[in-house]
Amino acid sequence: MGKKVTVVGAGFYGSTTAQRLAEYDVFDTVVLTDIVEGKPEGLALDLNQSRPVEGFETKVVGATTGPNGEGYEAIEGSDVVIITAGLPRKPGMSRMDLLEVNAKIVRGVAENVAKYAPNAVVIVVSNPLDEMTALAQLATQFPKNRVLGQAGMLDTARFTNFVAETLAVPVSSVKTLTLGSHGDTMVPVPSRSTVNGKPLAELLPADKIEELVVRTRNGGAEVVALLKTGSAYYAPSAAAARMAKAVAEDSGAVMPVCAWVDGEYGISGVYLGVEAELGAEGVRRIVETDLTGSEVAALKEAAEAVRAKQADVAHL
C-alpha cells in the first residue's frame, strides 16, 4: 500500500506544504482540503501539471469540505494528516489572539480526522501552536504519541539562519536548538548551539546571542509585520513537510517538535517543545538532551505557562 498524506487547509501554508510533500516523491497521494469551494481542486490540478517538469509521480487530490464533514471521505486511510486550518495572524496580533476562533476550526477538523483517518499521525501547525496541539489530541482521542505539533523545527531553523547570517558562514555549518513553547516562552538552547562544532558562546558575545534569541522568538511577528497580510509559510511548510516525511519513512529522525511530555526533564502532563525521535507511530520517544540549570528552569517555566492555557482549550 502506498503512503497517503493529507493537508487540511489550502492557504499559503497548506498549499506550499502539499507542494513540498508531492515533490519529495515518497507518497502515492497528497490530499489537499479546504472550505473554499474549488480552491483545493484547482491547486491540485495545477500541482499535478508540474509533475512532468519536476519529475515526480505523487498524485495530488483536492477536496472541498463542508461544515458537517462533507468531503472528508477524501482523506480516508491517510497515514499522516497535517492541520494548517485556521486564521493567520495580522500585524500586532499575538498567537494567543487566535485562540478561540482557531479552537473551533481545529476541533471540527480533528473530529473529522478521527472519523475518516483513525490510524493517522496528526501534525498540527495552527496557532496558537501548543494549545491547538493539545486540543487536537483531546478532539481526536488519539494516543498522545500520534498527535504532535510543528514549532521547534521552525524556530530552530530561524535561529540557525540568523546565526549563519551574523557570522557569514554556511547554514550547514550551524547547529542550534530551541525548546519550550512556540511564542513568548520559547527556550533557545545556546549550550547546544555550535558552528563547525565550536560552541556558539566562543564565537559571539552573550549580548549578541541574546539579540538573536529575541529575534528568533519574534521571528513570526517580524514576517507578519513585513507582509501586512498573512504570515510566514515557506519555512513553516518546510518544517511540517520534513516531519511528515520522517513519519512516512519511519526514519527515527530526531527533531524538535511539540510533543506530550511525561516525566522527561522532571516535567509531566503537558504538550511542550522538546526533541523527539519520529517514526510511523508519531513520537517514538522524547530525547532528553543535556541542558544547563538555567535552561531546564526556563523549560519548566515554559511548561507551566502552556499548561495553564492547555487546560483552557478543553472547554473551547
PDB file of C-alpha atoms in Angstrom:
ATOM      1  CA  MET A   1       0.000   0.000   0.000  1.00  0.00           C
ATOM      2  CA  GLY A   2       1.329   3.408  -0.943  1.00  0.00           C
ATOM      3  CA  LYS A   3       1.530   6.203   1.580  1.00  0.00           C
ATOM      4  CA  LYS A   4      -1.150   8.851   1.783  1.00  0.00           C
ATOM      5  CA  VAL A   5      -0.796  12.247   3.414  1.00  0.00           C
ATOM      6  CA  THR A   6      -3.484  14.894   3.872  1.00  0.00           C
ATOM      7  CA  VAL A   7      -3.018  18.627   4.304  1.00  0.00           C
ATOM      8  CA  VAL A   8      -6.090  20.332   5.781  1.00  0.00           C
ATOM      9  CA  GLY A   9      -6.270  23.972   4.713  1.00  0.00           C
ATOM     10  CA  ALA A  10      -5.223  25.183   1.250  1.00  0.00           C
ATOM     11  CA  GLY A  11      -3.953  28.639   2.179  1.00  0.00           C
ATOM     12  CA  PHE A  12      -0.342  29.612   1.504  1.00  0.00           C
ATOM     13  CA  TYR A  13       0.904  27.345   4.301  1.00  0.00           C
ATOM     14  CA  GLY A  14      -1.182  24.335   3.286  1.00  0.00           C
ATOM     15  CA  SER A  15      -0.638  24.600  -0.456  1.00  0.00           C
ATOM     16  CA  THR A  16       3.127  25.072  -0.055  1.00  0.00           C
ATOM     17  CA  THR A  17       3.250  22.084   2.308  1.00  0.00           C
ATOM     18  CA  ALA A  18       1.342  19.988  -0.250  1.00  0.00           C
ATOM     19  CA  GLN A  19       3.799  21.037  -2.966  1.00  0.00           C
ATOM     20  CA  ARG A  20       6.817  20.072  -0.849  1.00  0.00           C
ATOM     21  CA  LEU A  21       5.271  16.707   0.080  1.00  0.00           C
ATOM     22  CA  ALA A  22       4.451  15.951  -3.552  1.00  0.00           C
ATOM     23  CA  GLU A  23       7.926  16.903  -4.767  1.00  0.00           C
ATOM     24  CA  TYR A  24       9.572  14.533  -2.252  1.00  0.00           C
ATOM     25  CA  ASP A  25       8.014  11.755  -4.370  1.00  0.00           C
ATOM     26  CA  VAL A  26       7.737   9.411  -1.363  1.00  0.00           C
ATOM     27  CA  PHE A  27       3.925   9.424  -1.151  1.00  0.00           C
ATOM     28  CA  ASP A  28       1.420   7.871  -3.548  1.00  0.00           C
ATOM     29  CA  THR A  29      -1.120  10.568  -2.810  1.00  0.00           C
ATOM     30  CA  VAL A  30      -1.239  14.028  -1.280  1.00  0.00           C
ATOM     31  CA  VAL A  31      -4.769  15.194  -0.424  1.00  0.00           C
ATOM     32  CA  LEU A  32      -5.358  18.926  -0.046  1.00  0.00           C
ATOM     33  CA  THR A  33      -8.647  20.083   1.509  1.00  0.00           C
ATOM     34  CA  ASP A  34     -10.248  23.471   2.082  1.00  0.00           C
ATOM     35  CA  ILE A  35     -13.642  25.017   2.835  1.00  0.00           C
ATOM     36  CA  VAL A  36     -13.331  27.406  -0.138  1.00  0.00           C
ATOM     37  CA  GLU A  37     -15.160  25.633  -2.944  1.00  0.00           C
ATOM     38  CA  GLY A  38     -12.944  24.637  -5.858  1.00  0.00           C
ATOM     39  CA  LYS A  39      -9.730  26.049  -4.393  1.00  0.00           C
ATOM     40  CA  PRO A  40      -8.122  22.731  -3.377  1.00  0.00           C
ATOM     41  CA  GLU A  41      -9.215  21.093  -6.648  1.00  0.00           C
ATOM     42  CA  GLY A  42      -7.708  23.955  -8.644  1.00  0.00           C
ATOM     43  CA  LEU A  43      -4.429  23.850  -6.747  1.00  0.00           C
ATOM     44  CA  ALA A  44      -4.281  20.053  -7.132  1.00  0.00           C
ATOM     45  CA  LEU A  45      -4.793  20.346 -10.884  1.00  0.00           C
ATOM     46  CA  ASP A  46      -2.008  22.940 -11.089  1.00  0.00           C
ATOM     47  CA  LEU A  47       0.370  20.872  -8.919  1.00  0.00           C
ATOM     48  CA  ASN A  48      -0.272  17.709 -10.956  1.00  0.00           C
ATOM     49  CA  GLN A  49       0.617  19.596 -14.115  1.00  0.00           C
ATOM     50  CA  SER A  50       4.042  20.379 -12.607  1.00  0.00           C
ATOM     51  CA  ARG A  51       4.837  16.646 -12.324  1.00  0.00           C
ATOM     52  CA  PRO A  52       6.382  16.220 -15.799  1.00  0.00           C
ATOM     53  CA  VAL A  53       8.623  19.256 -15.233  1.00  0.00           C
ATOM     54  CA  GLU A  54       9.768  18.395 -11.699  1.00  0.00           C
ATOM     55  CA  GLY A  55       9.763  14.643 -12.351  1.00  0.00           C
ATOM     56  CA  PHE A  56       7.614  13.293  -9.524  1.00  0.00           C
ATOM     57  CA  GLU A  57       4.768  10.752  -9.657  1.00  0.00           C
ATOM     58  CA  THR A  58       2.884  11.610  -6.444  1.00  0.00           C
ATOM     59  CA  LYS A  59      -0.745  12.376  -7.283  1.00  0.00           C
ATOM     60  CA  VAL A  60      -2.319  15.447  -5.701  1.00  0.00           C
ATOM     61  CA  VAL A  61      -6.051  15.300  -4.960  1.00  0.00           C
ATOM     62  CA  GLY A  62      -8.110  18.347  -3.999  1.00  0.00           C
ATOM     63  CA  ALA A  63     -11.304  18.147  -1.928  1.00  0.00           C
ATOM     64  CA  THR A  64     -13.695  20.875  -0.806  1.00  0.00           C
ATOM     65  CA  THR A  65     -15.069  20.171   2.670  1.00  0.00           C
ATOM     66  CA  GLY A  66     -18.325  21.355   4.222  1.00  0.00           C
ATOM     67  CA  PRO A  67     -19.351  22.401   7.733  1.00  0.00           C
ATOM     68  CA  ASN A  68     -20.896  18.995   8.504  1.00  0.00           C
ATOM     69  CA  GLY A  69     -17.923  16.908   7.409  1.00  0.00           C
ATOM     70  CA  GLU A  70     -18.845  16.731   3.726  1.00  0.00           C
ATOM     71  CA  GLY A  71     -15.864  15.915   1.525  1.00  0.00           C
ATOM     72  CA  TYR A  72     -13.735  14.461   4.329  1.00  0.00           C
ATOM     73  CA  GLU A  73     -14.085  10.963   2.883  1.00  0.00           C
ATOM     74  CA  ALA A  74     -11.220  12.019   0.548  1.00  0.00           C
ATOM     75  CA  ILE A  75      -8.784  11.752   3.487  1.00  0.00           C
ATOM     76  CA  GLU A  76      -9.748   8.159   4.264  1.00  0.00           C
ATOM     77  CA  GLY A  77      -6.805   5.942   5.178  1.00  0.00           C
ATOM     78  CA  SER A  78      -4.275   8.788   5.452  1.00  0.00           C
ATOM     79  CA  ASP A  79      -1.035   7.823   7.200  1.00  0.00           C
ATOM     80  CA  VAL A  80      -0.331  11.437   8.153  1.00  0.00           C
ATOM     81  CA  VAL A  81      -2.638  14.460   8.446  1.00  0.00           C
ATOM     82  CA  ILE A  82      -1.226  17.983   8.709  1.00  0.00           C
ATOM     83  CA  ILE A  83      -3.702  20.511  10.125  1.00  0.00           C
ATOM     84  CA  THR A  84      -2.971  24.030   8.839  1.00  0.00           C
ATOM     85  CA  ALA A  85      -6.581  25.241   9.040  1.00  0.00           C
ATOM     86  CA  GLY A  86      -7.309  28.442  10.919  1.00  0.00           C
ATOM     87  CA  LEU A  87      -6.797  32.169  10.630  1.00  0.00           C
ATOM     88  CA  PRO A  88      -3.278  33.576  10.248  1.00  0.00           C
ATOM     89  CA  ARG A  89      -2.056  36.466  12.352  1.00  0.00           C
ATOM     90  CA  LYS A  90      -2.395  40.090  11.361  1.00  0.00           C
ATOM     91  CA  PRO A  91       0.186  42.753  12.304  1.00  0.00           C
ATOM     92  CA  GLY A  92       0.052  43.471  16.038  1.00  0.00           C
ATOM     93  CA  MET A  93      -1.709  40.192  16.857  1.00  0.00           C
ATOM     94  CA  SER A  94      -0.169  37.628  19.161  1.00  0.00           C
ATOM     95  CA  ARG A  95      -0.586  33.900  18.503  1.00  0.00           C
ATOM     96  CA  MET A  96      -2.841  33.778  21.591  1.00  0.00           C
ATOM     97  CA  ASP A  97      -5.262  36.260  19.977  1.00  0.00           C
ATOM     98  CA  LEU A  98      -6.241  33.432  17.619  1.00  0.00           C
ATOM     99  CA  LEU A  99      -7.128  31.010  20.414  1.00  0.00           C
ATOM    100  CA  GLU A 100     -10.930  30.998  20.395  1.00  0.00           C
ATOM    101  CA  VAL A 101     -11.576  31.321  16.673  1.00  0.00           C
ATOM    102  CA  ASN A 102      -8.987  28.688  15.717  1.00  0.00           C
ATOM    103  CA  ALA A 103     -10.052  26.329  18.518  1.00  0.00           C
ATOM    104  CA  LYS A 104     -13.486  25.897  16.882  1.00  0.00           C
ATOM    105  CA  ILE A 105     -11.910  25.272  13.479  1.00  0.00           C
ATOM    106  CA  VAL A 106      -9.281  22.817  14.756  1.00  0.00           C
ATOM    107  CA  ARG A 107     -11.794  20.895  16.868  1.00  0.00           C
ATOM    108  CA  GLY A 108     -14.056  20.387  13.843  1.00  0.00           C
ATOM    109  CA  VAL A 109     -11.160  19.236  11.680  1.00  0.00           C
ATOM    110  CA  ALA A 110      -9.816  16.891  14.372  1.00  0.00           C
ATOM    111  CA  GLU A 111     -13.202  15.201  14.822  1.00  0.00           C
ATOM    112  CA  ASN A 112     -13.372  14.501  11.078  1.00  0.00           C
ATOM    113  CA  VAL A 113      -9.795  13.197  11.064  1.00  0.00           C
ATOM    114  CA  ALA A 114     -10.716  10.768  13.860  1.00  0.00           C
ATOM    115  CA  LYS A 115     -13.710   9.592  11.829  1.00  0.00           C
ATOM    116  CA  TYR A 116     -12.058   9.122   8.426  1.00  0.00           C
ATOM    117  CA  ALA A 117      -8.350   8.569   9.212  1.00  0.00           C
ATOM    118  CA  PRO A 118      -8.409   6.839  12.618  1.00  0.00           C
ATOM    119  CA  ASN A 119      -4.864   5.480  12.281  1.00  0.00           C
ATOM    120  CA  ALA A 120      -3.196   8.697  11.152  1.00  0.00           C
ATOM    121  CA  VAL A 121      -0.384  10.571  12.828  1.00  0.00           C
ATOM    122  CA  VAL A 122      -1.582  14.168  13.200  1.00  0.00           C
ATOM    123  CA  ILE A 123       0.799  17.113  12.847  1.00  0.00           C
ATOM    124  CA  VAL A 124      -0.728  20.405  13.998  1.00  0.00           C
ATOM    125  CA  VAL A 125       0.561  23.752  12.724  1.00  0.00           C
ATOM    126  CA  SER A 126      -2.411  26.022  13.530  1.00  0.00           C
ATOM    127  CA  ASN A 127      -1.743  28.808  16.039  1.00  0.00           C
ATOM    128  CA  PRO A 128      -1.503  29.167  18.983  1.00  0.00           C
ATOM    129  CA  LEU A 129       0.505  26.020  18.358  1.00  0.00           C
ATOM    130  CA  ASP A 130       0.943  24.370  21.756  1.00  0.00           C
ATOM    131  CA  GLU A 131      -2.717  24.875  22.677  1.00  0.00           C
ATOM    132  CA  MET A 132      -4.051  23.684  19.301  1.00  0.00           C
ATOM    133  CA  THR A 133      -1.902  20.533  19.521  1.00  0.00           C
ATOM    134  CA  ALA A 134      -3.401  19.745  22.945  1.00  0.00           C
ATOM    135  CA  LEU A 135      -6.890  20.447  21.588  1.00  0.00           C
ATOM    136  CA  ALA A 136      -6.382  18.189  18.546  1.00  0.00           C
ATOM    137  CA  GLN A 137      -5.392  15.316  20.837  1.00  0.00           C
ATOM    138  CA  LEU A 138      -8.481  15.851  23.016  1.00  0.00           C
ATOM    139  CA  ALA A 139     -10.779  16.083  19.992  1.00  0.00           C
ATOM    140  CA  THR A 140      -9.362  13.039  18.157  1.00  0.00           C
ATOM    141  CA  GLN A 141      -8.872  10.993  21.351  1.00  0.00           C
ATOM    142  CA  PHE A 142      -5.793   9.553  19.613  1.00  0.00           C
ATOM    143  CA  PRO A 143      -2.901   8.217  21.712  1.00  0.00           C
ATOM    144  CA  LYS A 144      -0.723  11.209  22.605  1.00  0.00           C
ATOM    145  CA  ASN A 145       2.273   9.934  20.638  1.00  0.00           C
ATOM    146  CA  ARG A 146       0.206  10.190  17.439  1.00  0.00           C
ATOM    147  CA  VAL A 147      -0.565  13.913  17.836  1.00  0.00           C
ATOM    148  CA  LEU A 148       2.299  16.393  17.666  1.00  0.00           C
ATOM    149  CA  GLY A 149       2.897  19.996  16.709  1.00  0.00           C
ATOM    150  CA  GLN A 150       5.307  21.807  14.420  1.00  0.00           C
ATOM    151  CA  ALA A 151       7.185  24.582  16.217  1.00  0.00           C
ATOM    152  CA  GLY A 152      10.727  23.684  17.241  1.00  0.00           C
ATOM    153  CA  MET A 153      11.782  22.756  13.707  1.00  0.00           C
ATOM    154  CA  LEU A 154      10.776  26.222  12.513  1.00  0.00           C
ATOM    155  CA  ASP A 155      12.184  28.133  15.492  1.00  0.00           C
ATOM    156  CA  THR A 156      15.456  26.202  15.254  1.00  0.00           C
ATOM    157  CA  ALA A 157      15.648  26.944  11.512  1.00  0.00           C
ATOM    158  CA  ARG A 158      15.152  30.654  12.194  1.00  0.00           C
ATOM    159  CA  PHE A 159      17.811  30.665  14.946  1.00  0.00           C
ATOM    160  CA  THR A 160      20.238  28.746  12.697  1.00  0.00           C
ATOM    161  CA  ASN A 161      19.663  31.131   9.800  1.00  0.00           C
ATOM    162  CA  PHE A 162      20.239  34.216  11.977  1.00  0.00           C
ATOM    163  CA  VAL A 163      23.463  32.760  13.407  1.00  0.00           C
ATOM    164  CA  ALA A 164      24.729  31.838   9.922  1.00  0.00           C
ATOM    165  CA  GLU A 165      23.980  35.327   8.575  1.00  0.00           C
ATOM    166  CA  THR A 166      25.581  37.048  11.585  1.00  0.00           C
ATOM    167  CA  LEU A 167      28.803  35.025  11.288  1.00  0.00           C
ATOM    168  CA  ALA A 168      28.719  34.868   7.458  1.00  0.00           C
ATOM    169  CA  VAL A 169      29.070  31.067   7.467  1.00  0.00           C
ATOM    170  CA  PRO A 170      27.110  28.388   5.559  1.00  0.00           C
ATOM    171  CA  VAL A 171      23.859  27.379   7.282  1.00  0.00           C
ATOM    172  CA  SER A 172      25.033  23.751   7.036  1.00  0.00           C
ATOM    173  CA  SER A 173      27.880  24.533   9.464  1.00  0.00           C
ATOM    174  CA  VAL A 174      25.486  25.812  12.164  1.00  0.00           C
ATOM    175  CA  LYS A 175      23.557  23.654  14.630  1.00  0.00           C
ATOM    176  CA  THR A 176      21.097  25.253  17.032  1.00  0.00           C
ATOM    177  CA  LEU A 177      18.215  24.125  19.220  1.00  0.00           C
ATOM    178  CA  THR A 178      15.050  25.717  20.574  1.00  0.00           C
ATOM    179  CA  LEU A 179      12.698  24.078  23.069  1.00  0.00           C
ATOM    180  CA  GLY A 180       9.745  25.199  25.186  1.00  0.00           C
ATOM    181  CA  SER A 181       6.729  26.861  23.624  1.00  0.00           C
ATOM    182  CA  HIS A 182       6.118  28.438  20.231  1.00  0.00           C
ATOM    183  CA  GLY A 183       5.960  32.030  21.363  1.00  0.00           C
ATOM    184  CA  ASP A 184       6.856  34.063  24.425  1.00  0.00           C
ATOM    185  CA  THR A 185       8.251  31.185  26.481  1.00  0.00           C
ATOM    186  CA  MET A 186      10.416  29.765  23.708  1.00  0.00           C
ATOM    187  CA  VAL A 187      13.681  28.402  25.130  1.00  0.00           C
ATOM    188  CA  PRO A 188      16.607  28.678  22.717  1.00  0.00           C
ATOM    189  CA  VAL A 189      19.470  26.479  23.909  1.00  0.00           C
ATOM    190  CA  PRO A 190      22.787  28.269  23.346  1.00  0.00           C
ATOM    191  CA  SER A 191      24.643  25.492  25.215  1.00  0.00           C
ATOM    192  CA  ARG A 192      23.668  23.107  22.404  1.00  0.00           C
ATOM    193  CA  SER A 193      24.406  25.572  19.591  1.00  0.00           C
ATOM    194  CA  THR A 194      27.599  25.188  17.573  1.00  0.00           C
ATOM    195  CA  VAL A 195      29.319  26.445  14.427  1.00  0.00           C
ATOM    196  CA  ASN A 196      31.528  23.820  12.795  1.00  0.00           C
ATOM    197  CA  GLY A 197      31.402  22.017  16.137  1.00  0.00           C
ATOM    198  CA  LYS A 198      32.604  25.049  18.131  1.00  0.00           C
ATOM    199  CA  PRO A 199      30.304  26.349  20.882  1.00  0.00           C
ATOM    200  CA  LEU A 200      28.401  29.445  19.792  1.00  0.00           C
ATOM    201  CA  ALA A 201      29.456  31.176  23.033  1.00  0.00           C
ATOM    202  CA  GLU A 202      33.090  31.105  21.841  1.00  0.00           C
ATOM    203  CA  LEU A 203      32.190  32.894  18.615  1.00  0.00           C
ATOM    204  CA  LEU A 204      29.668  35.504  19.703  1.00  0.00           C
ATOM    205  CA  PRO A 205      29.393  37.620  22.857  1.00  0.00           C
ATOM    206  CA  ALA A 206      26.489  36.827  25.189  1.00  0.00           C
ATOM    207  CA  ASP A 207      24.604  40.038  24.336  1.00  0.00           C
ATOM    208  CA  LYS A 208      24.750  39.256  20.596  1.00  0.00           C
ATOM    209  CA  ILE A 209      23.473  35.718  21.201  1.00  0.00           C
ATOM    210  CA  GLU A 210      20.640  37.149  23.298  1.00  0.00           C
ATOM    211  CA  GLU A 211      19.785  39.547  20.441  1.00  0.00           C
ATOM    212  CA  LEU A 212      19.484  36.588  18.035  1.00  0.00           C
ATOM    213  CA  VAL A 213      17.415  34.671  20.591  1.00  0.00           C
ATOM    214  CA  VAL A 214      14.969  37.571  20.853  1.00  0.00           C
ATOM    215  CA  ARG A 215      14.805  37.848  17.059  1.00  0.00           C
ATOM    216  CA  THR A 216      14.076  34.112  16.849  1.00  0.00           C
ATOM    217  CA  ARG A 217      11.360  34.373  19.482  1.00  0.00           C
ATOM    218  CA  ASN A 218       9.732  37.160  17.450  1.00  0.00           C
ATOM    219  CA  GLY A 219      10.548  35.512  14.116  1.00  0.00           C
ATOM    220  CA  GLY A 220       6.947  35.012  13.054  1.00  0.00           C
ATOM    221  CA  ALA A 221       5.854  38.504  14.081  1.00  0.00           C
ATOM    222  CA  GLU A 222       8.738  40.028  12.086  1.00  0.00           C
ATOM    223  CA  VAL A 223       7.475  38.321   8.922  1.00  0.00           C
ATOM    224  CA  VAL A 224       3.835  39.234   9.663  1.00  0.00           C
ATOM    225  CA  ALA A 225       4.756  42.897  10.138  1.00  0.00           C
ATOM    226  CA  LEU A 226       6.528  42.995   6.767  1.00  0.00           C
ATOM    227  CA  LEU A 227       3.884  41.075   4.806  1.00  0.00           C
ATOM    228  CA  LYS A 228       0.991  43.011   6.382  1.00  0.00           C
ATOM    229  CA  THR A 229      -1.421  40.352   5.083  1.00  0.00           C
ATOM    230  CA  GLY A 230      -0.906  36.745   6.132  1.00  0.00           C
ATOM    231  CA  SER A 231       2.009  35.119   7.909  1.00  0.00           C
ATOM    232  CA  ALA A 232       5.120  33.047   7.160  1.00  0.00           C
ATOM    233  CA  TYR A 233       4.736  29.883   5.116  1.00  0.00           C
ATOM    234  CA  TYR A 234       7.919  28.920   3.251  1.00  0.00           C
ATOM    235  CA  ALA A 235       9.961  27.990   6.342  1.00  0.00           C
ATOM    236  CA  PRO A 236       6.953  26.671   8.329  1.00  0.00           C
ATOM    237  CA  SER A 237       5.851  24.426   5.438  1.00  0.00           C
ATOM    238  CA  ALA A 238       9.391  23.073   5.037  1.00  0.00           C
ATOM    239  CA  ALA A 239       9.397  22.166   8.733  1.00  0.00           C
ATOM    240  CA  ALA A 240       5.979  20.463   8.678  1.00  0.00           C
ATOM    241  CA  ALA A 241       6.756  18.556   5.477  1.00  0.00           C
ATOM    242  CA  ARG A 242      10.029  17.203   6.900  1.00  0.00           C
ATOM    243  CA  MET A 243       8.188  15.966   9.989  1.00  0.00           C
ATOM    244  CA  ALA A 244       5.585  14.205   7.801  1.00  0.00           C
ATOM    245  CA  LYS A 245       8.364  12.627   5.728  1.00  0.00           C
ATOM    246  CA  ALA A 246      10.070  11.278   8.875  1.00  0.00           C
ATOM    247  CA  VAL A 247       6.765   9.685   9.930  1.00  0.00           C
ATOM    248  CA  ALA A 248       6.015   8.245   6.485  1.00  0.00           C
ATOM    249  CA  GLU A 249       9.502   6.766   6.132  1.00  0.00           C
ATOM    250  CA  ASP A 250       9.560   5.564   9.770  1.00  0.00           C
ATOM    251  CA  SER A 251      13.010   7.139   9.809  1.00  0.00           C
ATOM    252  CA  GLY A 252      13.686   7.683  13.505  1.00  0.00           C
ATOM    253  CA  ALA A 253      14.921  11.209  12.747  1.00  0.00           C
ATOM    254  CA  VAL A 254      15.349  13.336  15.871  1.00  0.00           C
ATOM    255  CA  MET A 255      13.642  16.706  15.552  1.00  0.00           C
ATOM    256  CA  PRO A 256      12.499  19.451  17.918  1.00  0.00           C
ATOM    257  CA  VAL A 257       8.695  19.198  17.963  1.00  0.00           C
ATOM    258  CA  CYS A 258       5.744  19.910  20.226  1.00  0.00           C
ATOM    259  CA  ALA A 259       5.151  16.558  21.942  1.00  0.00           C
ATOM    260  CA  TRP A 260       3.474  15.133  25.039  1.00  0.00           C
ATOM    261  CA  VAL A 261       5.975  15.185  27.890  1.00  0.00           C
ATOM    262  CA  ASP A 262       5.557  12.655  30.680  1.00  0.00           C
ATOM    263  CA  GLY A 263       8.399  12.767  33.172  1.00  0.00           C
ATOM    264  CA  GLU A 264      11.231  13.995  30.948  1.00  0.00           C
ATOM    265  CA  TYR A 265      13.188  16.914  32.462  1.00  0.00           C
ATOM    266  CA  GLY A 266      11.017  16.429  35.551  1.00  0.00           C
ATOM    267  CA  ILE A 267       8.001  17.758  33.602  1.00  0.00           C
ATOM    268  CA  SER A 268       4.763  15.801  33.187  1.00  0.00           C
ATOM    269  CA  GLY A 269       1.365  16.008  31.576  1.00  0.00           C
ATOM    270  CA  VAL A 270       1.801  18.781  29.018  1.00  0.00           C
ATOM    271  CA  TYR A 271       2.469  19.358  25.308  1.00  0.00           C
ATOM    272  CA  LEU A 272       5.852  21.081  25.059  1.00  0.00           C
ATOM    273  CA  GLY A 273       8.652  21.747  22.595  1.00  0.00           C
ATOM    274  CA  VAL A 274      11.268  19.009  23.052  1.00  0.00           C
ATOM    275  CA  GLU A 275      13.479  16.858  20.856  1.00  0.00           C
ATOM    276  CA  ALA A 276      11.789  13.639  19.792  1.00  0.00           C
ATOM    277  CA  GLU A 277      12.514  10.616  17.644  1.00  0.00           C
ATOM    278  CA  LEU A 278       9.851  10.385  14.912  1.00  0.00           C
ATOM    279  CA  GLY A 279       8.586   7.266  13.196  1.00  0.00           C
ATOM    280  CA  ALA A 280       5.483   5.567  11.832  1.00  0.00           C
ATOM    281  CA  GLU A 281       3.713   5.786  15.202  1.00  0.00           C
ATOM    282  CA  GLY A 282       4.480   9.501  15.534  1.00  0.00           C
ATOM    283  CA  VAL A 283       6.676  10.207  18.537  1.00  0.00           C
ATOM    284  CA  ARG A 284       8.708   7.087  19.334  1.00  0.00           C
ATOM    285  CA  ARG A 285      10.360   8.682  22.348  1.00  0.00           C
ATOM    286  CA  ILE A 286      11.355  12.038  23.793  1.00  0.00           C
ATOM    287  CA  VAL A 287      15.100  12.589  23.543  1.00  0.00           C
ATOM    288  CA  GLU A 288      16.373  14.258  26.708  1.00  0.00           C
ATOM    289  CA  THR A 289      19.366  16.410  25.984  1.00  0.00           C
ATOM    290  CA  ASP A 290      21.954  17.814  28.402  1.00  0.00           C
ATOM    291  CA  LEU A 291      20.767  21.248  29.438  1.00  0.00           C
ATOM    292  CA  THR A 292      22.249  23.789  31.820  1.00  0.00           C
ATOM    293  CA  GLY A 293      20.419  24.512  35.062  1.00  0.00           C
ATOM    294  CA  SER A 294      19.055  27.799  33.745  1.00  0.00           C
ATOM    295  CA  GLU A 295      17.850  26.129  30.513  1.00  0.00           C
ATOM    296  CA  VAL A 296      15.986  23.452  32.491  1.00  0.00           C
ATOM    297  CA  ALA A 297      14.459  26.174  34.668  1.00  0.00           C
ATOM    298  CA  ALA A 298      13.322  28.067  31.536  1.00  0.00           C
ATOM    299  CA  LEU A 299      11.856  24.860  30.115  1.00  0.00           C
ATOM    300  CA  LYS A 300       9.909  24.232  33.329  1.00  0.00           C
ATOM    301  CA  GLU A 301       8.657  27.817  33.260  1.00  0.00           C
ATOM    302  CA  ALA A 302       7.508  27.336  29.642  1.00  0.00           C
ATOM    303  CA  ALA A 303       5.749  24.116  30.660  1.00  0.00           C
ATOM    304  CA  GLU A 304       3.761  25.857  33.384  1.00  0.00           C
ATOM    305  CA  ALA A 305       2.810  28.736  31.064  1.00  0.00           C
ATOM    306  CA  VAL A 306       1.459  26.415  28.377  1.00  0.00           C
ATOM    307  CA  ARG A 307      -0.081  24.013  30.909  1.00  0.00           C
ATOM    308  CA  ALA A 308      -2.419  26.761  32.147  1.00  0.00           C
ATOM    309  CA  LYS A 309      -3.526  27.634  28.616  1.00  0.00           C
ATOM    310  CA  GLN A 310      -3.845  23.999  27.526  1.00  0.00           C
ATOM    311  CA  ALA A 311      -6.236  23.411  30.430  1.00  0.00           C
ATOM    312  CA  ASP A 312      -8.445  26.176  28.981  1.00  0.00           C
ATOM    313  CA  VAL A 313      -8.746  24.632  25.498  1.00  0.00           C
ATOM    314  CA  ALA A 314     -10.651  21.613  26.790  1.00  0.00           C
ATOM    315  CA  HIS A 315     -13.681  23.931  27.057  1.00  0.00           C
ATOM    316  CA  LEU A 316     -13.317  25.576  23.639  1.00  0.00           C
TER     317      LEU A 316
END
